[in-house]
Short mmCIF file of C-alpha atoms in Angstrom, two decimals:
data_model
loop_
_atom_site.label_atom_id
_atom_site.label_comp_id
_atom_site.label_asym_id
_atom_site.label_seq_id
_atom_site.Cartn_x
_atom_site.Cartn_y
_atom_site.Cartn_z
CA UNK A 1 62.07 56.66 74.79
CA UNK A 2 63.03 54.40 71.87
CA UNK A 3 65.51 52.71 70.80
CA UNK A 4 65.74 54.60 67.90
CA UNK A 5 66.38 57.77 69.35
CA UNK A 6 69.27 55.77 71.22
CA UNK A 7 70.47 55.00 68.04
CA UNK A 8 70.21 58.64 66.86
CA UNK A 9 68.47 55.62 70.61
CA UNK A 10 67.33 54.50 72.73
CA UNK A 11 68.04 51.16 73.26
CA UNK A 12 66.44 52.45 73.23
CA UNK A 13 64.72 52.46 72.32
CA UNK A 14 64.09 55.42 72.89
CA UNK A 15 61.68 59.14 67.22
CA UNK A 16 55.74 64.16 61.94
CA UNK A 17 54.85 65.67 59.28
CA UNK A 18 51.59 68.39 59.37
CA UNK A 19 50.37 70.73 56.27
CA UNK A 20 52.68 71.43 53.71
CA UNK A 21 54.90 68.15 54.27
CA UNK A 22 52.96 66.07 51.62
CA UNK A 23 55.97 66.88 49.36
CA UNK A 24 58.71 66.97 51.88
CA UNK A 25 62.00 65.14 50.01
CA UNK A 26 60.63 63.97 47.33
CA UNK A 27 57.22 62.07 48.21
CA UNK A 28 54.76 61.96 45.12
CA UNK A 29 52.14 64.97 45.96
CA UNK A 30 49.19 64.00 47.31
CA UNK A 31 45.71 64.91 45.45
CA UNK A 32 43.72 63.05 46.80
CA UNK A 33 44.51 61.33 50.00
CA UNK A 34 41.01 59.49 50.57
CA UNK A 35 41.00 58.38 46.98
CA UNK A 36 41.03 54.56 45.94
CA UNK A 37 44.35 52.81 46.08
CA UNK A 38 46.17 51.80 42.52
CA UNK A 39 48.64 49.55 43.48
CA UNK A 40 49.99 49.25 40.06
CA UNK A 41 50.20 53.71 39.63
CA UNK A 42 53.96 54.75 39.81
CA UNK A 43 54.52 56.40 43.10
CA UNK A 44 57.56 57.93 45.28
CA UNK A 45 58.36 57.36 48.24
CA UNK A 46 60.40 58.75 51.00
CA UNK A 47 62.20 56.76 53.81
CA UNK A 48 63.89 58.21 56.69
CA UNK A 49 66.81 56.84 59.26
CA UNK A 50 69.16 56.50 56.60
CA UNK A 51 72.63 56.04 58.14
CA UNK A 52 74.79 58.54 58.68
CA UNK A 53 78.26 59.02 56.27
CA UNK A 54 80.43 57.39 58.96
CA UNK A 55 79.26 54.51 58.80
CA UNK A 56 80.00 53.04 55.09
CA UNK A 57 79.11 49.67 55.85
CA UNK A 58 75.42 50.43 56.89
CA UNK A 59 74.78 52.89 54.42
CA UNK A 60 76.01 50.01 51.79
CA UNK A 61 73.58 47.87 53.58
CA UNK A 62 70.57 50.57 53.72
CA UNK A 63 71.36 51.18 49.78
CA UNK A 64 71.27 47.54 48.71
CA UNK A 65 67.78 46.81 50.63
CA UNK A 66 66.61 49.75 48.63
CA UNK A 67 67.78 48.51 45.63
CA UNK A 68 66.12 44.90 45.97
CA UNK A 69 62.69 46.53 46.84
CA UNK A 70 61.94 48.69 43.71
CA UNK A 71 63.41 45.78 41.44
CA UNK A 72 60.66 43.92 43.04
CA UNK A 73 57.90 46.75 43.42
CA UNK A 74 59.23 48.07 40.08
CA UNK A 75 56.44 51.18 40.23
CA UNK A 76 57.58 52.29 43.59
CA UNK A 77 60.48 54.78 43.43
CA UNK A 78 62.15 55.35 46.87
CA UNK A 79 64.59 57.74 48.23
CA UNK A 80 65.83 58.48 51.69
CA UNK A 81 67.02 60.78 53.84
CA UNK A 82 69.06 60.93 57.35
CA UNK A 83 66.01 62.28 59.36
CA UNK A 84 65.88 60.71 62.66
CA UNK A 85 63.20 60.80 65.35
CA UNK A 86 65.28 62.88 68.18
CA UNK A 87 63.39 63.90 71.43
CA UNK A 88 64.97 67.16 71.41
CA UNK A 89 64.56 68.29 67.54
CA UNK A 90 60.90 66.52 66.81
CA UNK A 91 58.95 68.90 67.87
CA UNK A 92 60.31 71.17 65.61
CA UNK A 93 60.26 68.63 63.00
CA UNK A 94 56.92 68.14 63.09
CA UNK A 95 56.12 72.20 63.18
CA UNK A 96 58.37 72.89 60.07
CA UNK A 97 56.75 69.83 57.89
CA UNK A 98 60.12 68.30 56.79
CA UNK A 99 59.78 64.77 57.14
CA UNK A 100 59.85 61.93 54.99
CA UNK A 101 56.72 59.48 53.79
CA UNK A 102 57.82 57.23 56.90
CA UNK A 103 59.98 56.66 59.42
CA UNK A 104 60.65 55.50 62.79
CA UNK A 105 59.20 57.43 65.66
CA UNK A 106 59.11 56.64 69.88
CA UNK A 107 56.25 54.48 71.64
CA UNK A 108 55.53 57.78 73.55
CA UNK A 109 54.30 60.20 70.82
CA UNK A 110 51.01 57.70 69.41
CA UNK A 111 49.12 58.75 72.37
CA UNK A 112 49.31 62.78 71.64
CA UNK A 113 48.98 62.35 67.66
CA UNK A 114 46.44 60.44 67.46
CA UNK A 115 43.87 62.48 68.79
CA UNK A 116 45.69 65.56 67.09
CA UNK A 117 45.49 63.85 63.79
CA UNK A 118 48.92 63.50 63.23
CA UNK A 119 49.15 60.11 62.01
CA UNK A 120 46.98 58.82 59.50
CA UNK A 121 44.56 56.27 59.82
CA UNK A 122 46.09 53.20 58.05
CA UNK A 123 43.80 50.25 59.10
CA UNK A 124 42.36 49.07 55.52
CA UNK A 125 45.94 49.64 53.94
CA UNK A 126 47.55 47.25 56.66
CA UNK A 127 44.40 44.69 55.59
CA UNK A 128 45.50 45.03 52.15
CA UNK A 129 49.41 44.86 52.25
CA UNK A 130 48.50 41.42 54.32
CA UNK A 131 50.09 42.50 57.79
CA UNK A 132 47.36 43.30 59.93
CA UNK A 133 47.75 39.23 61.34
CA UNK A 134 51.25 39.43 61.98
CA UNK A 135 51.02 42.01 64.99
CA UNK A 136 51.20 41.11 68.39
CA UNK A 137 48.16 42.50 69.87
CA UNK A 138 48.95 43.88 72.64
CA UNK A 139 51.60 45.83 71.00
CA UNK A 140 49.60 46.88 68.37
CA UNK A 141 47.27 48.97 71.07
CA UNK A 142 50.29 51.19 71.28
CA UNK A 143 48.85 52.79 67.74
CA UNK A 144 45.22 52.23 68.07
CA UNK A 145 42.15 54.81 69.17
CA UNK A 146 38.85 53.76 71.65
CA UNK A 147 37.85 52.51 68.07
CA UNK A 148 40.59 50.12 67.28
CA UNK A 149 41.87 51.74 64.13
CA UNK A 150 45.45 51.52 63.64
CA UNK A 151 47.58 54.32 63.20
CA UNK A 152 50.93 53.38 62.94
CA UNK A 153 53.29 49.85 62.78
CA UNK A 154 55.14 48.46 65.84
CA UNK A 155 58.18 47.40 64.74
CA UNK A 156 60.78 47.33 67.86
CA UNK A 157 59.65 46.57 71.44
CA UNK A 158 62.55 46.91 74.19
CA UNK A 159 62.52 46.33 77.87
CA UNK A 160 65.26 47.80 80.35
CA UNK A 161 67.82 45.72 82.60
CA UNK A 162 71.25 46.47 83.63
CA UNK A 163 74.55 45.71 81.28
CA UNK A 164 77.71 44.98 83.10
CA UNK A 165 81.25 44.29 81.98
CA UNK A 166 81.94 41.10 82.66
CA UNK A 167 85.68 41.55 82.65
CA UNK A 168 85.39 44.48 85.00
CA UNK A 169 83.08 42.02 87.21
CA UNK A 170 85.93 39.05 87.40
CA UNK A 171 88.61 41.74 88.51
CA UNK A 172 86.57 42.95 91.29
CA UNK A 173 86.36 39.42 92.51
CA UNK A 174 82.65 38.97 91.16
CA UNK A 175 80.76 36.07 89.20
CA UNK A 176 80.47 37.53 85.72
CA UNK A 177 77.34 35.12 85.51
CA UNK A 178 75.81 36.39 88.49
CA UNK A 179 74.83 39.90 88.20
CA UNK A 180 73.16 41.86 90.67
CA UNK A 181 68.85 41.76 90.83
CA UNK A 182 68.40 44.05 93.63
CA UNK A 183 69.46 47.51 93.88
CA UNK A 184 71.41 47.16 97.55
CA UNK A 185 73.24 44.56 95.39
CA UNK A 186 73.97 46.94 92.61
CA UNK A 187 75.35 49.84 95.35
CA UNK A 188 77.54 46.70 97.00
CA UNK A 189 78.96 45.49 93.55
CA UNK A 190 79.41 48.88 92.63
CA UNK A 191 81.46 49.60 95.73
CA UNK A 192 83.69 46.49 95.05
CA UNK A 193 84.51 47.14 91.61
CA UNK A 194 85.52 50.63 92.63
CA UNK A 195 87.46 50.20 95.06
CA UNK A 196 89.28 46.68 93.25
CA UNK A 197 89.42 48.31 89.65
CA UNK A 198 89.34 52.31 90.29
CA UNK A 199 86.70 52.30 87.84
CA UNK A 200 83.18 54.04 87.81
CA UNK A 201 81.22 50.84 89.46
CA UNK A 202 78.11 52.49 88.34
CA UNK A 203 76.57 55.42 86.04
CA UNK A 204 72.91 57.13 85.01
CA UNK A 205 72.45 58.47 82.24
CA UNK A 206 70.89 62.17 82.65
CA UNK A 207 71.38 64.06 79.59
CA UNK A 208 68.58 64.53 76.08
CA UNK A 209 65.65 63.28 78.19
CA UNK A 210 67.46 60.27 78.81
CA UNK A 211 68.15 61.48 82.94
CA UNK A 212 63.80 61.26 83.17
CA UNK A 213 63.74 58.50 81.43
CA UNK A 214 66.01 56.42 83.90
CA UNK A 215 65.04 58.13 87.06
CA UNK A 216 61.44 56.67 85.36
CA UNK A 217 62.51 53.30 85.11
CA UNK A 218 64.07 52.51 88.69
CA UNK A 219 61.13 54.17 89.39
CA UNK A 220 59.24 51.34 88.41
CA UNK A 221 61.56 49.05 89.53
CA UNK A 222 60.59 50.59 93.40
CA UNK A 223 57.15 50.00 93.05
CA UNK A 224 56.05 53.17 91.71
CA UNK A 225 54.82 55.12 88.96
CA UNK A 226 55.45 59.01 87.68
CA UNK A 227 52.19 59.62 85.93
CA UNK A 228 48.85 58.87 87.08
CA UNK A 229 46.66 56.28 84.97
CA UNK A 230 45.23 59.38 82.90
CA UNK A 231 47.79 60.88 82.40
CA UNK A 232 46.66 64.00 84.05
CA UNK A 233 48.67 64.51 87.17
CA UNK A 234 52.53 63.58 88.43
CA UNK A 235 53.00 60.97 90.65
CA UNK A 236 56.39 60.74 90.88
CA UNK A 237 56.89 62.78 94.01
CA UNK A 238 56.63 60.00 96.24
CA UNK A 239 58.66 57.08 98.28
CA UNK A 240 59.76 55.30 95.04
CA UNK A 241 61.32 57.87 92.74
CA UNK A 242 62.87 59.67 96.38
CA UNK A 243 64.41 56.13 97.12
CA UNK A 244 65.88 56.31 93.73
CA UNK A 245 67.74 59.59 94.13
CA UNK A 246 68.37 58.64 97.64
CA UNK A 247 70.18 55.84 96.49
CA UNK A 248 71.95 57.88 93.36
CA UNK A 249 72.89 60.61 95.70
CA UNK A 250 74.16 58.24 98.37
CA UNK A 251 76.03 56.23 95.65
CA UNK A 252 77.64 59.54 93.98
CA UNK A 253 78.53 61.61 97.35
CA UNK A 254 78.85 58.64 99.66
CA UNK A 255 80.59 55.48 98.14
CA UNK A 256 81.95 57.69 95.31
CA UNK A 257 81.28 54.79 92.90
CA UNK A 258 79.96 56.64 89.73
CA UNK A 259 82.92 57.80 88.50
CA UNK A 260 83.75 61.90 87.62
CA UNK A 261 81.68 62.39 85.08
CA UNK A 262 77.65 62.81 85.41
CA UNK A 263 76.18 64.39 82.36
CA UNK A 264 76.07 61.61 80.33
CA UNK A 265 73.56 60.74 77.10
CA UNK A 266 73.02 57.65 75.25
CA UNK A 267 75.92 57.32 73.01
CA UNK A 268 78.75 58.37 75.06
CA UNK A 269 77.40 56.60 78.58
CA UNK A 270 77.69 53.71 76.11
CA UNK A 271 80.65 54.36 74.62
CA UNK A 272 82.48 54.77 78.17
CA UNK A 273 81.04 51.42 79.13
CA UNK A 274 82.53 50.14 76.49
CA UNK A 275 85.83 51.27 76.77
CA UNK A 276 85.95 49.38 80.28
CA UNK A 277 85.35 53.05 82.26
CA UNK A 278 81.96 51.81 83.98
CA UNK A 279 80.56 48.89 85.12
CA UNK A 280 77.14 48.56 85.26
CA UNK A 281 74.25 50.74 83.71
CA UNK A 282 70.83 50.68 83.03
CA UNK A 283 70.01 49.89 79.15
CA UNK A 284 68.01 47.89 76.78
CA UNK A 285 69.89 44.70 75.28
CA UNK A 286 70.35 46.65 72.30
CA UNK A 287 73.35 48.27 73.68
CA UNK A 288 75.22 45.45 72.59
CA UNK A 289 75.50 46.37 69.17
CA UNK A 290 76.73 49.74 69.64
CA UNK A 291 79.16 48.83 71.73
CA UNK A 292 80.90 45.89 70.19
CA UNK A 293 80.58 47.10 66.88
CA UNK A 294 80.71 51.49 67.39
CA UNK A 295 83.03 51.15 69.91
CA UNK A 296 84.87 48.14 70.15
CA UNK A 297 83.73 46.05 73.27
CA UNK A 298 84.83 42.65 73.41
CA UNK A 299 81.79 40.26 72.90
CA UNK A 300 82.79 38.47 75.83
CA UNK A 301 83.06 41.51 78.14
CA UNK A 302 79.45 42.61 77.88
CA UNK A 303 76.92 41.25 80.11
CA UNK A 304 72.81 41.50 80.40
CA UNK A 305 70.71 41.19 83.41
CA UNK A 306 67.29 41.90 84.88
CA UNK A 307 66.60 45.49 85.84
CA UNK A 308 67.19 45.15 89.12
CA UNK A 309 64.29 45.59 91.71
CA UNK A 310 63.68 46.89 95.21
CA UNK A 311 61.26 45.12 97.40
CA UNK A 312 59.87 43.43 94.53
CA UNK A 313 59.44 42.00 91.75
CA UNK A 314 57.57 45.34 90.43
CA UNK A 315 58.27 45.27 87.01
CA UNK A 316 60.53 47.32 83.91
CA UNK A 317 59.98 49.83 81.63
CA UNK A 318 59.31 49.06 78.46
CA UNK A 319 58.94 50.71 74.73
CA UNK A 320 60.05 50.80 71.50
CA UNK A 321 59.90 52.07 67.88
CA UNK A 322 56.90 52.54 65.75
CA UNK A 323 56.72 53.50 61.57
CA UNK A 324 54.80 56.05 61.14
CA UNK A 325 53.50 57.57 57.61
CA UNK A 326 53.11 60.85 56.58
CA UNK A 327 49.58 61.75 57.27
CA UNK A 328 49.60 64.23 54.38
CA UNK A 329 50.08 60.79 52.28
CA UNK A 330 47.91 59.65 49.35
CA UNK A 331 45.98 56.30 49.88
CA UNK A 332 48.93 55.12 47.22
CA UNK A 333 51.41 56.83 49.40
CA UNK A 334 50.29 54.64 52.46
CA UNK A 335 50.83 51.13 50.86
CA UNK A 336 53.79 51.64 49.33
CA UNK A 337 55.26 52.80 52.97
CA UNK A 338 53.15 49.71 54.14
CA UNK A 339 55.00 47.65 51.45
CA UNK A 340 58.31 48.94 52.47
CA UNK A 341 58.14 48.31 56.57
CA UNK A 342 56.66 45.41 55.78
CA UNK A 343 59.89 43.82 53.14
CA UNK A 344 62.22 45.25 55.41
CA UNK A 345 60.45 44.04 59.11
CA UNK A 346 58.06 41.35 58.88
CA UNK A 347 58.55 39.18 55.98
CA UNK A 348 62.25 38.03 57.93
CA UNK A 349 59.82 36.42 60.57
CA UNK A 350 57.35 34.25 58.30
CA UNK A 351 59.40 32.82 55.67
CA UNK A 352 62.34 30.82 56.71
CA UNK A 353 64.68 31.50 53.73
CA UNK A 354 64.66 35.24 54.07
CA UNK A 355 65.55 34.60 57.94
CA UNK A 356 68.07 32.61 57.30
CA UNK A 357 69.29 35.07 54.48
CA UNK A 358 68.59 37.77 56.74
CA UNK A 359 71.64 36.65 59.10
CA UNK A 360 73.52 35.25 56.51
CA UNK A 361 73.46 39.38 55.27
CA UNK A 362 73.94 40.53 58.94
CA UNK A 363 77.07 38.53 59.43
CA UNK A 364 78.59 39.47 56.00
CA UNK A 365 77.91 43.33 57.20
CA UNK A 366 79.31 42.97 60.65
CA UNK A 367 75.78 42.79 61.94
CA UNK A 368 74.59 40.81 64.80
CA UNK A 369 72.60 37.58 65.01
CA UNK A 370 70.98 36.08 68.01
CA UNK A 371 70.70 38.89 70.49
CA UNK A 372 68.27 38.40 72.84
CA UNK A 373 64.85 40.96 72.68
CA UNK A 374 61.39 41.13 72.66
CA UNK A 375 59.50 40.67 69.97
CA UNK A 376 56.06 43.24 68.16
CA UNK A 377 54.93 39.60 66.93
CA UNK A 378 53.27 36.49 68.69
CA UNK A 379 55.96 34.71 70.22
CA UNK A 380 55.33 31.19 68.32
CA UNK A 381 56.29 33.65 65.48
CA UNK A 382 58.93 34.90 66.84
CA UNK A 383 60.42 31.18 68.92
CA UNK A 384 60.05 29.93 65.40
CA UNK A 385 62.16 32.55 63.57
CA UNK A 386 64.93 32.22 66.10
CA UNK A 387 65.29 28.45 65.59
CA UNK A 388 65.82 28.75 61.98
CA UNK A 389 68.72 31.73 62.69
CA UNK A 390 70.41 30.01 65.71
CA UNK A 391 72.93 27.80 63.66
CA UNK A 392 74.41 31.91 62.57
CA UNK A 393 74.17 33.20 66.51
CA UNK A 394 77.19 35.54 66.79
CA UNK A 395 76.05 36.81 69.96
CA UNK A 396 77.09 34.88 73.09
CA UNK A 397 73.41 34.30 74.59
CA UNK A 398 74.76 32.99 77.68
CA UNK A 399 75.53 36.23 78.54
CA UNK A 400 72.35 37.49 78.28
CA UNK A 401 70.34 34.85 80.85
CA UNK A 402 69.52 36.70 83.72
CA UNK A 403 67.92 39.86 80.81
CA UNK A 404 66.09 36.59 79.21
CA UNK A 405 64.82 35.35 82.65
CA UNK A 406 63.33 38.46 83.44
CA UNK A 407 61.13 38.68 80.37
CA UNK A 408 59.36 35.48 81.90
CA UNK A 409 58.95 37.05 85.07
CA UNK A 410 58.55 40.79 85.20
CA UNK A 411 55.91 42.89 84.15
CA UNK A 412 56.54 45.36 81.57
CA UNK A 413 55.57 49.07 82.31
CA UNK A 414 54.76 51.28 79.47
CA UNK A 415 56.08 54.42 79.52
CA UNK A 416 54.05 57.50 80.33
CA UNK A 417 51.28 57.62 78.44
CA UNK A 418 51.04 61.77 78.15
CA UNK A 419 53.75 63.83 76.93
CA UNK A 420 55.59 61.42 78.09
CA UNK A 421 59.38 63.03 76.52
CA UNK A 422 58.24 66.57 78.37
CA UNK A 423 58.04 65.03 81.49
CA UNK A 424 61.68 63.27 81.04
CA UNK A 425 62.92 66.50 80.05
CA UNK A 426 61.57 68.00 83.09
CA UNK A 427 63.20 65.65 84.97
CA UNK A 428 66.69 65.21 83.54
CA UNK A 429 67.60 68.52 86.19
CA UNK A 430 66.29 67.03 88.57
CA UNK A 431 69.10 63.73 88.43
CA UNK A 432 71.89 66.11 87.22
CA UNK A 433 71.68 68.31 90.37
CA UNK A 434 71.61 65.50 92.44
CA UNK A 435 74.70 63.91 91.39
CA UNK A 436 76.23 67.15 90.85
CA UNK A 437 75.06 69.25 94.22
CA UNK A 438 76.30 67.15 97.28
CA UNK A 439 73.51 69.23 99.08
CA UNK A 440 70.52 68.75 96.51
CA UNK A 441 67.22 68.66 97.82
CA UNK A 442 65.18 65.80 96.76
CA UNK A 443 62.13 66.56 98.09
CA UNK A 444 62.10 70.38 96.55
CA UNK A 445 63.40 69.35 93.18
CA UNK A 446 60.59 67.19 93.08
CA UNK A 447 58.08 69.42 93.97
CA UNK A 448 59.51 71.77 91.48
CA UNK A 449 59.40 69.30 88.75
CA UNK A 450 55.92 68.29 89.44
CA UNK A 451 54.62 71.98 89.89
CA UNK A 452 55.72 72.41 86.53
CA UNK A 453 55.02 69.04 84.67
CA UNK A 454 51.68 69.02 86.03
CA UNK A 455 51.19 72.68 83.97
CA UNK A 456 52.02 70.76 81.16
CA UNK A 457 49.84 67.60 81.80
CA UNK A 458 47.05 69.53 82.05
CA UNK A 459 46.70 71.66 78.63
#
């Protein structure tokens, strides 16, 4: 997943255009896509992820970054559009040819569009918009081929750990600053702050791909994996991912900790947890900002830990969100997208004024400043860019310690490499029924659900 499609995420963390989409909402019609670049010909753009009508303040935001760019890439014309990357609509997205020039997509779709020749090859146009050197490497393989061309721009990297409300911790008799980091701790916390608050101690998200994506990560977190290293086979119907929906099922029928309701997706598990209804869930620190500023948390209730493990340290899941450009796009097309990701992502991390505007804007649109994450650049970049914003922190990093711990110690786990939102989707049935039949088989769900991802796998 991305956080994106959380935010549509999603974070996540956890978000193309074929023939015909060349002129999809207003990009300049392409003529000649392999032609020489003129980075001085008028050209139109497209963006996509513009914010929604309910949310004035962003849109304001989205509108005056907009502005600022064509007064200072005066040939460049850009408009913009709501289209989101959403596991459940892309697909059709990409079949119908209606999306913008670029926009934010998922970590888990590079890997099929590449080799389909969905995404267009922007290697010398990074070289030439200077931002080939500012990408972490390793993150950058997310969009390359066996050749090392590039294919896309990692923007967002998340990993997963557990949130917890901190006030809902302290009335269950619990150390806010000590949250759990195994997952027989999380089942005995969760019993405690059930039975001291009446609250849901715990709750899994299991709706829009989000129930495979979770059952995937405390997958992970056991020790195991769901996909085999070529991506040709399910692996998930082993020990690890059965001691995860042992544990679910146990929690849900057993303790009774999880609360009444079990079909839950990104936005409203999070908007529950932040109305004090839960107490601890699986999420990227991202959550945060939905929840203090969508819905209203107090700052100081929300807390951040590792993901928790199981006869570990295994590891997390990790992902993120990636720009991608129409590959219909004219050479022309590219670096003006190119020019636009890289105003509106990188140039924050180099140059200290424009990070130190950069929060100066957040806080003056109710924006966020300081929370911890992980970072698409080197992290002397990125160490160096938070020092120059931490006089404007609004986010109380303490709260975040065990989350920023775990980075130092826990390997992150990319997500499935093939067809990766399929298989969550496969699996999302396979959570729901256990937390909604008290007498769900595990082990035939699982066999189901590989019997039929495996199909899929191996087309």
């Amino acid at each position: 997943m991305t956080r994106v499609s959380r935010w549509g995420a999603g974070l996540g963390l956890a978000g193309l255009v074929l023939a015909g989409a060349g002129c999809a909402d207003g990009t300049t019609p392409s003529t000649d896509a392999g032609g020489a670049v003129d980075e001085k010909a008028p050209v139109t753009i497209t963006i996509g992820d513009r914010p929604t009508p309910d949310k004035p303040n962003d849109i304001a935001a989205f509108e005056r970054n907009i502005k600022k760019f064509m007064d200072a890439h005066p040939n460049i014309t850009v408009k913009s559009t709501e289209t989101k990357w959403d596991a459940q609509t892309f697909q059709a997205q990409v079949a119908g040819g209606s999306l913008p020039t670029v926009m934010n997509i998922s970590f888990t779709e590079p890997a099929n569009m590449i080799p389909n020749k969905q995404l267009p090859d922007i290697t010398d146009e990074l070289k030439l918009v200077d931002l080939t050197k500012d990408l972490n490497p390793d993150v950058l393989k997310i969009v390359q081929d066996g050749n090392g061309r590039i294919y896309g721009v990692p923007i967002d990297v998340f990993s997963v750990g557990l949130a917890y409300n901190r006030a809902l911790f302290t009335q269950a008799g619990l150390d806010p600053d000590k949250p759990p980091t195994t997952w027989d701790e999380v089942r005995q916390y969760a019993r405690q702050i059930t039975e001291k608050t009446g609250k849901a101690g715990y709750a899994q998200l299991t709706k829009d791909n989000t129930g495979g994506w979770m059952l995937t990560t405390m997958t992970y977190s056991m020790g195991g994996s769901v996909q085999s290293q070529d991506g040709k086979k399910s692996t998930f119907n082993e020990a690890p991912t059965k001691k995860a929906l042992q544990l679910l099922k146990d929690m849900r029928w057993s303790d009774n900790t999880m609360g009444s309701n079990f079909l839950y997706n990104q936005e409203e598990i999070r908007q529950d947890f932040a109305a004090g209804k839960i107490g601890m869930v699986l999420q990227a620190p991202d959550a945060y900002d939905m929840c203090v500023k969508n819905f209203g948390m107090k700052p100081a209730d929300y807390g951040h830990g590792a993901l928790p493990q199981d006869g570990g340290p295994h590891g997390t899941l990790t992902g993120g969100s990636i720009k991608m450009i129409n590959p219909k796009a004219s050479k022309n097309e590219i670096v003006a997208a190119l020019k636009w990701i890289k105003s509106q992502e990188f140039d924050k991390y180099t140059n200290e004024q424009l990070a130190v505007q950069n929060a100066k804007d957040s806080i003056a649109d109710k924006g966020f400043v300081g929370r911890p994450g992980i970072t698409p650049l080197s992290q002397e970049t990125y160490d160096r860019y938070n020092a120059w914003r931490e006089p404007y922190n609004n986010v109380p990093v303490e709260q975040f310690t065990g989350y920023v711990e775990s980075t130092k110690t826990l390997k992150l786990l990319p997500e499935p490499s093939n067809k990766a939102q399929e298989v969550y989707a496969l699996l999302d049935p396979v959570v729901q029924q256990v937390l909604t039949k008290k007498d769900a088989d595990i082990d035939k769900l699982l066999t189901d659900a590989a019997s039929k991802i495996d199909a899929r796998l191996a087309r």
